[in-house]
Each structure stands twice: as structure tokens, then as C-alpha cells.
Coordinates of N, CA and C and ligand atoms in Angstrom, one line a residue:
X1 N 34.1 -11.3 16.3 CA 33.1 -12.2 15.7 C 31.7 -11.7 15.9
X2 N 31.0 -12.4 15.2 CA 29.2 -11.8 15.4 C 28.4 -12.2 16.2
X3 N 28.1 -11.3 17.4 CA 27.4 -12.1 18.7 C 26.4 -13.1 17.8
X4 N 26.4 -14.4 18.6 CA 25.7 -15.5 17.9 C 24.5 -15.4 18.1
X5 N 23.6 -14.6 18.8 CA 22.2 -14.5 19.1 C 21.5 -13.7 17.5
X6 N 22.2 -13.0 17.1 CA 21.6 -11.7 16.2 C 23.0 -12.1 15.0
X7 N 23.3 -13.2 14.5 CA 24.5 -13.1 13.3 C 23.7 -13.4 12.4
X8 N 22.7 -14.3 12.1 CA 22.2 -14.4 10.7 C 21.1 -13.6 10.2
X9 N 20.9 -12.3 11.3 CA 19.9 -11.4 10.8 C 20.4 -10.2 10.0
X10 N 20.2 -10.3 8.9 CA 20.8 -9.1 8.1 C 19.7 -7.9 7.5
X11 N 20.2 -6.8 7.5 CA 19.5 -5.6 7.0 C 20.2 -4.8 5.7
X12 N 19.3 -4.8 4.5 CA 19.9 -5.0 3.4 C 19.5 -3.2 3.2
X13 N 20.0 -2.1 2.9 CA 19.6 -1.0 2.9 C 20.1 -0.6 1.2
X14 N 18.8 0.0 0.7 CA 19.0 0.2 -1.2 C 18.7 1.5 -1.0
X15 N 18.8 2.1 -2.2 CA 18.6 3.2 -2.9 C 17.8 2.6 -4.9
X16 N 17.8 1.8 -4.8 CA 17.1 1.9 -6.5 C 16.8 0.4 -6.5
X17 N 17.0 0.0 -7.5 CA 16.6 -0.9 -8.4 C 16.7 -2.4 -7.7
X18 N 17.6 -2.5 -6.8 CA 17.6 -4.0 -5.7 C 17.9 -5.4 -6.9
X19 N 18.6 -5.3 -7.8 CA 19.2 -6.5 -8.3 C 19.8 -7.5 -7.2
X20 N 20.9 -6.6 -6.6 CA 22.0 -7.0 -5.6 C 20.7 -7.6 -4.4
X21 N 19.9 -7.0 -3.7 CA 18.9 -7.5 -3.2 C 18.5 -8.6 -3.6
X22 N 17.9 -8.6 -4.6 CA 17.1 -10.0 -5.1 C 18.2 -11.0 -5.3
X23 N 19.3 -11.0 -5.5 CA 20.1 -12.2 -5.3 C 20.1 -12.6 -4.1
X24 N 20.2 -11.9 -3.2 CA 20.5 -12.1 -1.7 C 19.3 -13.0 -1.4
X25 N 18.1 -12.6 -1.9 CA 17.1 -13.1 -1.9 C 16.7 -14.2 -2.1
X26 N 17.2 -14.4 -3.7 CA 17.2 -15.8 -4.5 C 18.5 -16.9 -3.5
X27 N 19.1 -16.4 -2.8 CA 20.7 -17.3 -2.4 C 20.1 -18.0 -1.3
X28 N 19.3 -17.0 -0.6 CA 18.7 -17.5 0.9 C 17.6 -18.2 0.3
X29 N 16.6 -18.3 -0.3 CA 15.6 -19.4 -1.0 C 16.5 -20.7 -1.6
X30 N 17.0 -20.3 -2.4 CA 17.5 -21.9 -2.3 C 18.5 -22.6 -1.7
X31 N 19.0 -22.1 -0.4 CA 19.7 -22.4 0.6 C 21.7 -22.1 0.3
X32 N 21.6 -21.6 -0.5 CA 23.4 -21.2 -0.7 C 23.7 -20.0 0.4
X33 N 22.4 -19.6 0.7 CA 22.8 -18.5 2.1 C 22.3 -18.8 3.1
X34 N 23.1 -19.1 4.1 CA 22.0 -19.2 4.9 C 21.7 -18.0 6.0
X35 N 20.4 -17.5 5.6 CA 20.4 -16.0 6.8 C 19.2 -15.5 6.4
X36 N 18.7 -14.7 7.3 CA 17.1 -14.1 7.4 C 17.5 -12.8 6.9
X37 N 16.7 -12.3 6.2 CA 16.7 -10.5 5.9 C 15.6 -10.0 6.6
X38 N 15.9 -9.4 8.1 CA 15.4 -8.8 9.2 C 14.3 -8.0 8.2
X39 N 15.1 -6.8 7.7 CA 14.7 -5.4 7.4 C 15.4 -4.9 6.1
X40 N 14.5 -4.2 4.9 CA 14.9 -3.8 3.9 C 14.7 -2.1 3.9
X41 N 16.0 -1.5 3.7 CA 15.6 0.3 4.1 C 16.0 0.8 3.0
X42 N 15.5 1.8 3.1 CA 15.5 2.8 1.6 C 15.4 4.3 1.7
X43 N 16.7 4.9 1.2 CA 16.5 6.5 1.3 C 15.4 6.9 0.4
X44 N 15.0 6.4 -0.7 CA 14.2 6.5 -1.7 C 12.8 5.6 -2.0
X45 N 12.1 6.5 -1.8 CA 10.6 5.9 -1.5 C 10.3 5.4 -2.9
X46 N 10.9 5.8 -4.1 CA 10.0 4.7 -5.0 C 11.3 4.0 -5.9
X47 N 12.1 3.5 -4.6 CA 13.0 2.8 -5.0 C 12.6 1.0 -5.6
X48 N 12.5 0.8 -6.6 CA 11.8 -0.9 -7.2 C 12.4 -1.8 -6.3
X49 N 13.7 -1.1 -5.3 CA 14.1 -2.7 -4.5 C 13.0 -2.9 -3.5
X50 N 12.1 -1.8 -3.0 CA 11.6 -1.8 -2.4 C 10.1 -2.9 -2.6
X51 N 9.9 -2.8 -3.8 CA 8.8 -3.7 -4.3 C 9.2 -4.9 -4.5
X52 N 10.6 -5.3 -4.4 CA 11.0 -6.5 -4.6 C 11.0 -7.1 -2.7
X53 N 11.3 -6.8 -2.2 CA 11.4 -6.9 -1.0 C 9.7 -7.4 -0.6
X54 N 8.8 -6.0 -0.7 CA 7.8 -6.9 -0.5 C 6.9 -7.9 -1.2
X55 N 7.6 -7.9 -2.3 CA 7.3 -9.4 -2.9 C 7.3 -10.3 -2.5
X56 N 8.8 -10.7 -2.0 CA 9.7 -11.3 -1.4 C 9.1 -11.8 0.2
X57 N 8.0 -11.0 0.6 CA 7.4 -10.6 2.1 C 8.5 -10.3 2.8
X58 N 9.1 -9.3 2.4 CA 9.9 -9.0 3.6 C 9.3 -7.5 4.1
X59 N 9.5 -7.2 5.2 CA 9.5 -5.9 5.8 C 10.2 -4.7 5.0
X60 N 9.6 -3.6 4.7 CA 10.5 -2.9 3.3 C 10.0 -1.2 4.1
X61 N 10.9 -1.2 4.4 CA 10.7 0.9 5.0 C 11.9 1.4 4.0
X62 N 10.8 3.0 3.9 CA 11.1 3.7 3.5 C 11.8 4.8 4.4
X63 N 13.4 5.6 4.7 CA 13.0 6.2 5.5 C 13.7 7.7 5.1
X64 N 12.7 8.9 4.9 CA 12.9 10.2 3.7 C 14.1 10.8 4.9
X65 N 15.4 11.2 3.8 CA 16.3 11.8 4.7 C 15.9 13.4 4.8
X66 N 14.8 13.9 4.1 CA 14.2 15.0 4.3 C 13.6 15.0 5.7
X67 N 13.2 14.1 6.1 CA 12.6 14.6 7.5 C 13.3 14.5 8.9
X68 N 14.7 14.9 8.0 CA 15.8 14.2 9.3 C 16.6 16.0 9.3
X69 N 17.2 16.8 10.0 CA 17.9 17.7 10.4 C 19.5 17.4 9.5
X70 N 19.7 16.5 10.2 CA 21.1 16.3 9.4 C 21.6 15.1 9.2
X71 N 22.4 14.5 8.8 CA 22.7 13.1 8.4 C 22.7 12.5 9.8
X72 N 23.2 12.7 10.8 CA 23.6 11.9 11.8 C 22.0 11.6 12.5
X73 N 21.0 12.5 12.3 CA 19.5 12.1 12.7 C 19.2 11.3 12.3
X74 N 19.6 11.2 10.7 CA 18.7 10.3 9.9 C 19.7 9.2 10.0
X75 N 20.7 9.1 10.2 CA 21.7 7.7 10.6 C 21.0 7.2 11.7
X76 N 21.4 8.0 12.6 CA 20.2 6.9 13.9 C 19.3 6.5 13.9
X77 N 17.7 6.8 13.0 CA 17.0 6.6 12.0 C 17.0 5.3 11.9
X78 N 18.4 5.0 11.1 CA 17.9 3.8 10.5 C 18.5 3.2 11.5
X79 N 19.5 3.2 12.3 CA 20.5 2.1 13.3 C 19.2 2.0 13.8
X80 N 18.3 2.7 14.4 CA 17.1 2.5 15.3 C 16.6 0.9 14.9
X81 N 16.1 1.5 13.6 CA 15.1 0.5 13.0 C 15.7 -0.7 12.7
X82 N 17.0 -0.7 12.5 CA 18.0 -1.7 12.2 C 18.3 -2.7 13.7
X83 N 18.7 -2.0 14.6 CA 18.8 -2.6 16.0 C 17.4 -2.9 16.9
X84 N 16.4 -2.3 16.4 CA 15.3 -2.8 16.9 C 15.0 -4.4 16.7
X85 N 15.5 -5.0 15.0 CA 14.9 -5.9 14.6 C 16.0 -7.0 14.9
X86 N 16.6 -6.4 16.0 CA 18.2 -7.4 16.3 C 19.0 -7.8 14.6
X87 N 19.6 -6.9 14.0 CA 20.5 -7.2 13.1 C 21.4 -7.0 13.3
X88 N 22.1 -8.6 13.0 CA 23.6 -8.9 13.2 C 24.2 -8.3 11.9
X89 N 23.7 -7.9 10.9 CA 24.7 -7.8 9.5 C 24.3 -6.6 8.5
X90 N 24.8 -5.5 8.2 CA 24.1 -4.5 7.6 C 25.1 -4.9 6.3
X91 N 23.9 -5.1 4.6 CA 24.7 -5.4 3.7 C 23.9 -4.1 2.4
X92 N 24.8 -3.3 2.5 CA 24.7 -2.0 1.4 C 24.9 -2.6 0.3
X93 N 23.5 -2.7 -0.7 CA 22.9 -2.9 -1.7 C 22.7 -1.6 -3.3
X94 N 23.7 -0.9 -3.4 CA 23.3 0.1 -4.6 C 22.7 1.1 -3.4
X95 N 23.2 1.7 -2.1 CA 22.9 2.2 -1.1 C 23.8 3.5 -1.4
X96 N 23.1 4.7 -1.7 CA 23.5 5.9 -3.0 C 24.0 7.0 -2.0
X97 N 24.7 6.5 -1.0 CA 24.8 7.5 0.2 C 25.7 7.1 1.2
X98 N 26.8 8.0 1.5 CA 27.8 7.2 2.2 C 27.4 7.0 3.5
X99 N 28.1 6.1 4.0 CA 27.9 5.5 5.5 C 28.5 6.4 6.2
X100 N 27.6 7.1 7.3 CA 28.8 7.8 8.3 C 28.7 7.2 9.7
X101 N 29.3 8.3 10.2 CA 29.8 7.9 11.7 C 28.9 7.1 12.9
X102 N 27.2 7.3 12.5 CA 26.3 6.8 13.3 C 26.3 4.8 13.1
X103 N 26.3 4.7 11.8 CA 25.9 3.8 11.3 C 27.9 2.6 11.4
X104 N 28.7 3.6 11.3 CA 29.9 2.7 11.5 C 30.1 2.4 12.6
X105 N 29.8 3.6 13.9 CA 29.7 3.4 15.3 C 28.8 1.9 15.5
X106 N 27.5 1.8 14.9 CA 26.7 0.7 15.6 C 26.9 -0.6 14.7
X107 N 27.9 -0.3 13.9 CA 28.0 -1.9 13.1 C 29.7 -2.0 12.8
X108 N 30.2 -2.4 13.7 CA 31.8 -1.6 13.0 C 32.0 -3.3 13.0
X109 N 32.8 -3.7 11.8 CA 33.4 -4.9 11.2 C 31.9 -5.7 10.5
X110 N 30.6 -4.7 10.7 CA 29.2 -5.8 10.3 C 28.7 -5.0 9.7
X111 N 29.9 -4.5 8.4 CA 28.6 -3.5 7.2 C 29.8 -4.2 5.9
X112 N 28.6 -4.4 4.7 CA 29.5 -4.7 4.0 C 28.5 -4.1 2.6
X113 N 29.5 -3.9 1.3 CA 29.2 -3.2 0.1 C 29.5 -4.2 -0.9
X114 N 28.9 -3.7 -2.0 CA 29.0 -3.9 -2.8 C 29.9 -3.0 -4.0
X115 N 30.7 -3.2 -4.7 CA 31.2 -2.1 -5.6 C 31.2 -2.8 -7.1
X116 N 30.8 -2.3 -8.5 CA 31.3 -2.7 -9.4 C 32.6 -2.1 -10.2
X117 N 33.7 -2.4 -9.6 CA 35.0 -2.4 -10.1 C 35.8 -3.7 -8.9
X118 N 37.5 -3.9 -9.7 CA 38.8 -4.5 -8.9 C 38.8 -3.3 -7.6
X119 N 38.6 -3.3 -6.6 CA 38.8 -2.0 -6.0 C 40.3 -2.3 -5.3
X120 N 41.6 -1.4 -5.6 CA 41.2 -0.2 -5.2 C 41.0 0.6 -6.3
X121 N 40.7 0.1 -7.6 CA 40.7 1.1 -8.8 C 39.4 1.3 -8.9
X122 N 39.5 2.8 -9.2 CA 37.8 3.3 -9.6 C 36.9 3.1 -8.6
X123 N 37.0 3.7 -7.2 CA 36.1 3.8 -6.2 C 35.0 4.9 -6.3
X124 N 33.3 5.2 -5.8 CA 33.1 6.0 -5.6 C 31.6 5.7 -7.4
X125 N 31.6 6.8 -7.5 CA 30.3 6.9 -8.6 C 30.9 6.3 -10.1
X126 N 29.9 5.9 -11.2 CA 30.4 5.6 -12.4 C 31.7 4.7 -12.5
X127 N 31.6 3.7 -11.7 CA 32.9 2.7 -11.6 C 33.0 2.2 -12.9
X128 N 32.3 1.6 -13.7 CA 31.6 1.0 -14.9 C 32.6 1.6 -15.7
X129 N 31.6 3.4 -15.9 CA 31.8 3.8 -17.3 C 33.9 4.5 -17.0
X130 N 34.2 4.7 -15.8 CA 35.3 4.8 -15.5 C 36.8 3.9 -16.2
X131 N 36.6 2.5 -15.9 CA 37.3 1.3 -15.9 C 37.1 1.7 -17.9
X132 N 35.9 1.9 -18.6 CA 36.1 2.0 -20.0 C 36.8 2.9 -20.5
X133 N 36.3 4.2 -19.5 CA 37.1 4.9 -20.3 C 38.7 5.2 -20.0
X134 N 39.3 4.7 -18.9 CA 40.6 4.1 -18.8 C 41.5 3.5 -19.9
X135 N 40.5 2.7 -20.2 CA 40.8 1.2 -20.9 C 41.3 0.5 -20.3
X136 N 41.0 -0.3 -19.1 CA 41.8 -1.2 -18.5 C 41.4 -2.4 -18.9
X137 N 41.8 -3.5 -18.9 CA 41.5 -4.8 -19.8 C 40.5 -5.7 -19.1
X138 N 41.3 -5.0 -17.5 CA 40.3 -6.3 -16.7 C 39.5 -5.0 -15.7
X139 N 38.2 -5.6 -15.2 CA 37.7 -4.5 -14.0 C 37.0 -5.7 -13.6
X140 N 35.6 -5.7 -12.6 CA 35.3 -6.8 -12.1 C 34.3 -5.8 -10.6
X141 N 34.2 -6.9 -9.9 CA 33.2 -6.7 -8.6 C 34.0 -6.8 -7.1
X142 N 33.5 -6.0 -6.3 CA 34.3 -5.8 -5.4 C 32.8 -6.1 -4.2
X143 N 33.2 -7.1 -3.0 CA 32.6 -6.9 -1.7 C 33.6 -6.5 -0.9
X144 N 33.2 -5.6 0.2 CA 34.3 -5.2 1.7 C 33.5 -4.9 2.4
X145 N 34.3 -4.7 3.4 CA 33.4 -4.1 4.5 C 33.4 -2.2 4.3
X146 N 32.8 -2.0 5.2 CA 32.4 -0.8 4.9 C 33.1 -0.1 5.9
X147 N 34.2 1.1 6.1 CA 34.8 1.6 6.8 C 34.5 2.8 6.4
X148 N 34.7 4.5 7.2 CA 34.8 5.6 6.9 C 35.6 6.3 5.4
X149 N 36.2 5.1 5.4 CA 37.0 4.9 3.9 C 36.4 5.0 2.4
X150 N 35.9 5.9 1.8 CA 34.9 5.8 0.7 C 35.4 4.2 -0.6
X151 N 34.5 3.1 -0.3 CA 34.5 1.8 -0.9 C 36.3 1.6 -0.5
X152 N 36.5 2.2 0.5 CA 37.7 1.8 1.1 C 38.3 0.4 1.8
X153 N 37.0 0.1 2.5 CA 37.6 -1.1 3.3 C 38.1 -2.8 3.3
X154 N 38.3 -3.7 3.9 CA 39.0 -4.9 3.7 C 38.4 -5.9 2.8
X155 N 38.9 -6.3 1.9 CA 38.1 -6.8 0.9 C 37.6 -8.1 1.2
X156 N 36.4 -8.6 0.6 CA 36.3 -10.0 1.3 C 36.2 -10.9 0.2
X157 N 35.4 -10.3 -1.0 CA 35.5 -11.0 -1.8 C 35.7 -10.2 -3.8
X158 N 36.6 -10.5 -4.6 CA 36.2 -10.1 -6.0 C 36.5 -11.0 -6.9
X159 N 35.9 -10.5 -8.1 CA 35.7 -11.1 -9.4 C 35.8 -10.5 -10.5
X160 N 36.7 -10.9 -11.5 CA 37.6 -10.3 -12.4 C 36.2 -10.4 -13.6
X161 N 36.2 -9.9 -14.3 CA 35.3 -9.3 -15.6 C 36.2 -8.6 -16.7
X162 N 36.7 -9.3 -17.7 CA 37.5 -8.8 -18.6 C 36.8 -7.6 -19.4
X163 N 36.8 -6.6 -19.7 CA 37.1 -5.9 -20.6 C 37.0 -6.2 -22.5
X164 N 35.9 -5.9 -23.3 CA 35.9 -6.5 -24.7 C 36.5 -5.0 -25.3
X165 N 36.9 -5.1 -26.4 CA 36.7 -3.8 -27.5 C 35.8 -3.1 -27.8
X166 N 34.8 -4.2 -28.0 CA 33.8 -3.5 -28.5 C 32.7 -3.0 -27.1
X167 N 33.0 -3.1 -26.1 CA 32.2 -2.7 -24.5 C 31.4 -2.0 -25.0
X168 N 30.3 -1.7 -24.2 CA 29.5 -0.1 -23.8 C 29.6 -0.3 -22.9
X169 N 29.2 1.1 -21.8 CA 29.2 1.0 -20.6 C 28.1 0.3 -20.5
X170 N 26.6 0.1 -21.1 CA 25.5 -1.0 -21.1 C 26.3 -2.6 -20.7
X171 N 27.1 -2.5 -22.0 CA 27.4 -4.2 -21.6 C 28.5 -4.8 -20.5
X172 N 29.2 -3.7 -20.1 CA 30.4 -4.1 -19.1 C 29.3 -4.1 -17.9
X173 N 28.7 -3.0 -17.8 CA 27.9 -3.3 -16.7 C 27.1 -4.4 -16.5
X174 N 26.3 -5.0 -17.3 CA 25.6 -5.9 -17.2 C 26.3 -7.7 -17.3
X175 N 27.5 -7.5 -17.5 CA 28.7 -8.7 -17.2 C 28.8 -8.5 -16.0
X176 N 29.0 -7.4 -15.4 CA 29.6 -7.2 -14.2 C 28.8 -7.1 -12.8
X177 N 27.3 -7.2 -13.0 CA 26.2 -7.3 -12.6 C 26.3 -8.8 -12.6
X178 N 26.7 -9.3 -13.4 CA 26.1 -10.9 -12.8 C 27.2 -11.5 -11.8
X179 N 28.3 -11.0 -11.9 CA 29.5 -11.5 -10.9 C 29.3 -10.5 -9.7
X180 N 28.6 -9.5 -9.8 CA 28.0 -9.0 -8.4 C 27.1 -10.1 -7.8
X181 N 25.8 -10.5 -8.2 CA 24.8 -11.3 -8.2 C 25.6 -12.3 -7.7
X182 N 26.6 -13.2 -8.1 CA 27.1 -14.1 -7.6 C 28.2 -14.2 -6.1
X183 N 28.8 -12.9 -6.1 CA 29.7 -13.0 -4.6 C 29.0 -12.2 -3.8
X184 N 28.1 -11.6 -4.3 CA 28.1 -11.0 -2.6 C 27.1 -12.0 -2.0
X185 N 26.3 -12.6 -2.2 CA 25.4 -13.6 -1.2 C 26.9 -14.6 -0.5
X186 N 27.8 -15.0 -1.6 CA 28.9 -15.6 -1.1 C 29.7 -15.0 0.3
X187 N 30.2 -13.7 -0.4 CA 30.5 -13.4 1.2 C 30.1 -12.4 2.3
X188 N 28.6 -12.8 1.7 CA 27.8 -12.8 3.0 C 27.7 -14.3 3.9
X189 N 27.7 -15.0 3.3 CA 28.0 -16.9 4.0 C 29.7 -16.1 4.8
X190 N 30.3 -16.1 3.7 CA 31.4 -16.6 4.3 C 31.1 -15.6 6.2
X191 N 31.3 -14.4 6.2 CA 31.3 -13.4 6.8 C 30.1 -13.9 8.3
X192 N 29.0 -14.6 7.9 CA 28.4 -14.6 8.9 C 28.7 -16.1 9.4
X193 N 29.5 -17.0 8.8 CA 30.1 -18.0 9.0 C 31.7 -17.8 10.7
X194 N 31.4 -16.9 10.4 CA 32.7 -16.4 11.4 C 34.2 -17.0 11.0
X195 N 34.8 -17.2 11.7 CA 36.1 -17.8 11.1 C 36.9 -16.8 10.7
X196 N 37.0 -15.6 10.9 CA 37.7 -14.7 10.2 C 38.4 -13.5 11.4
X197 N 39.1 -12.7 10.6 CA 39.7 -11.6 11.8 C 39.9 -10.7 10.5
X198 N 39.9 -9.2 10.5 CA 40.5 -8.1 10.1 C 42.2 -8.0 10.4
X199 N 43.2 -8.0 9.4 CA 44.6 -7.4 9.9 C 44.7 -6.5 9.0
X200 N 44.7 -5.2 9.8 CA 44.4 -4.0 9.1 C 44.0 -4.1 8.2
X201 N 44.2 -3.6 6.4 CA 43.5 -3.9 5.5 C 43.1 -5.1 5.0
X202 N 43.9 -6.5 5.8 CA 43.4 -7.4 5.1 C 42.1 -8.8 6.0
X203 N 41.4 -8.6 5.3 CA 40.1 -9.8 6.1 C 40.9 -11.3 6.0
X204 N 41.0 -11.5 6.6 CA 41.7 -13.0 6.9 C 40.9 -14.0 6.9
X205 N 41.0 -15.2 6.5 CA 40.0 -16.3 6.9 C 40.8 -16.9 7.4
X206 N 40.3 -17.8 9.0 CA 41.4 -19.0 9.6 C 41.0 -20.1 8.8
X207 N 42.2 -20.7 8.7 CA 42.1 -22.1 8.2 C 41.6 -22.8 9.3
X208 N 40.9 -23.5 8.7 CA 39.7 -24.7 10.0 C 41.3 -25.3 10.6
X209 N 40.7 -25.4 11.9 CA 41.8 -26.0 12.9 C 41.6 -28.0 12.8
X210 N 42.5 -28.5 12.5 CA 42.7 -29.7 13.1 C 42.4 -30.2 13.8
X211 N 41.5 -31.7 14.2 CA 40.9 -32.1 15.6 C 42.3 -32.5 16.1
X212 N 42.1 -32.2 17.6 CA 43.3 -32.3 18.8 C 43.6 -34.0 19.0
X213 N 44.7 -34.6 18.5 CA 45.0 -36.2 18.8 C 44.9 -36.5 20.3
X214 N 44.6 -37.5 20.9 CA 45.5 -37.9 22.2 C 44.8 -37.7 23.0
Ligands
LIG301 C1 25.5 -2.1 -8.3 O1 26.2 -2.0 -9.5 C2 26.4 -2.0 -7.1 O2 27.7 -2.6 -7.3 C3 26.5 -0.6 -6.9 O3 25.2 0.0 -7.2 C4 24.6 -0.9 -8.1 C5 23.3 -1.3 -7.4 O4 22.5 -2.1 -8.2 N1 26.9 -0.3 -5.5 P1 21.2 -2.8 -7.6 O5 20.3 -1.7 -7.0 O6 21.7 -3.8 -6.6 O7 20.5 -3.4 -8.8

């Protein structure tokens, strides 16, 4: 479970445009989330999530993986800046860079994604235009947690997005954008709510216990 001192501090880390952000944003303002966003990080300095964030007044760093030797520098990098601000919850936002071993070591069961596809189908880049050019009828949004597993791990929450004829990858995406917008602030509640266990790949929720008679 999530030490209770540091669970409702979350650190939202983007690479672009911060839709998925600004929901998070919008869910915690009108109380459907309840949780603080510590710290907003960005491999990309003229990432727009970034301007949304300090809109938002939140704390918004930038941190250039150029000035890092090799991924595991600049992983510590951010766990630094991330564990400085006591975050209980790292929630990867359109975050264009896989999670490695620094960042799974310091948050293992407290990182969670976002994906736009059913995953396990179509993991990884162009999930969107993938699912079209398939043709599969249905695709949809994927939250999990984030394991060494590329958009591999236990799922916590999805949402189905049918498939039209007439699609573009323009329009599927932007269906499928809004059922992002809508689960992941969700299971971000659920997740920092506790109640839950990993069994191997599946995230479990306990059913609330019964008060004890007698
Ligand atoms: C979203 O489609 C998300 O599922 C994927 O990257 C995109 C990020 O969009 N991981 P935004 O930056 O949150 O607007």
C-alpha cells in the first residue's frame, strides 16, 4: 500500500501537449480527485504541458536529458526531484520515454500510464493510427501501472471506444482522448485510495470488509 504520509502527492511527468495533465488538474479542482500535484517534469522544455501546469500554479521543471551522461543519470534526476517533494504517486502523462530501472526501482507498484488503446493490443508508439489500420471495431484507453514491461503492466482501469467507418486517425483519437480525460484522474482515486493488491498481472480491488457483529 502507499506509505500514508506522502500517498496523495503525485508527480505528473509529460513530454508535450498535457491534455491528460489538465484533466488531472480539472478532477483535483472540482474535487472528483482527491490529491495534490507535488511536481510537474518534462523531458521537453517547450513542452505546452508545461505552461499548463504553471497556469495551474503548480511547480513545472524542465529537466534536458542532454545534460545527463546516460539514462540512468538523468533517471535519478528526476527520482531526486520527485522524492525531494515527498511523492507518493508518479502518473506518466504522454511521457515520450520509457521508464527505466532508476525510476521503477524508486516507485515500484506507484507509477502509472496512460495508453490510448484496449491494451494488450497495440502497445508502444501510434496506438491510434495502429487499431485503424488493423480494423478492429473496438480500441479504447488503457491506465496500468508501469512495469519494465513496455505499456505492459497490471491494468487498473479501460474504456472501450468503438471504431466508425468512416475514422481518421484525427477522429479516433480525439474520441479516445476524451475516455483518457475521464479514467485516468479515476484511477488515480481509486489507486491512491488503497484497497488494492497486485496478483501478478492482475490489480485487484478488496471488496470493503463488513463491520465485525458481536
Ligand atoms: C495520450 O494519447 C496518451 O494516451 C499517450 O500520449 C498522449 C498524451 O497526450 N500516452 P497529452 O500530452 O496528455 O495531451
Amino acid at each position: 500500500m502507499l506509505p500514508a504520509a506522502a500517498s496523495r502527492r503525485i508527480g505528473v511527468l509529460i513530454s508535450g501537449r498535457g491534455s491528460n495533465l489538465q484533466s488531472i488538474i480539472d478532477a483535483i479542482a472540482n474535487g472528483g480527485l482527491d490529491a495534490h500535484i507535488a511536481v510537474v517534469i518534462s523531458n521537453r522544455r517547450e513542452a505546452p504541458g508545461l505552461v499548463r501546469a504553471r497556469e495551474a500554479g503548480l511547480e513545472a521543471i524542465h529537466i534536458d536529458t542532454r545534460e545527463y551522461s546516460d539514462r540512468d543519470s538523468y533517471e535519478q534526476a528526476v527520482v531526486d526531484r520527485l522524492q525531494e517533494r515527498q511523492t507518493g504517486l508518479v502518473c506518466l502523462a504522454g511521457y515520450m520515454t520509457v521508464a527505466g530501472p532508476r525510476l521503477l526501482a524508486a516507485f515500484p507498484d506507484r507509477m502509472l500510464n496512460i495508453h490510448p488503446s484496449l491494451l494488450p493490443a497495440f502497445p508502444g508508439l501510434n496506438a491510434q493510427r495502429r487499431a485503424l489500420d488493423y480494423g478492429v471495431r473496438v480500441t479504447g484507453a488503457t491506465v496500468h501501472m508501469v512495469t519494465a514491461e513496455l505499456d505492459g503492466g497490471p491494468i487498473i482501469l479501460q474504456a472501450a471506444v468503438p471504431v466508425l467507418d468512416d475514422d481518421t486517425e484525427e477522429r479516433l483519437s480525439a474520441r479516445i482522448l476524451v475516455e483518457e480525460h475521464r479514467i485516468y484522474p479515476q484511477a488515480i482515486q481509486i489507486v491512491l485510495q488503497g484497497e488494492w493488491f497486485v496478483d501478478g498481472r492482475r490489480f485487484v480491488r478488496r471488496a470493503p470488509t463488513s463491520p465485525q457483529r458481536g
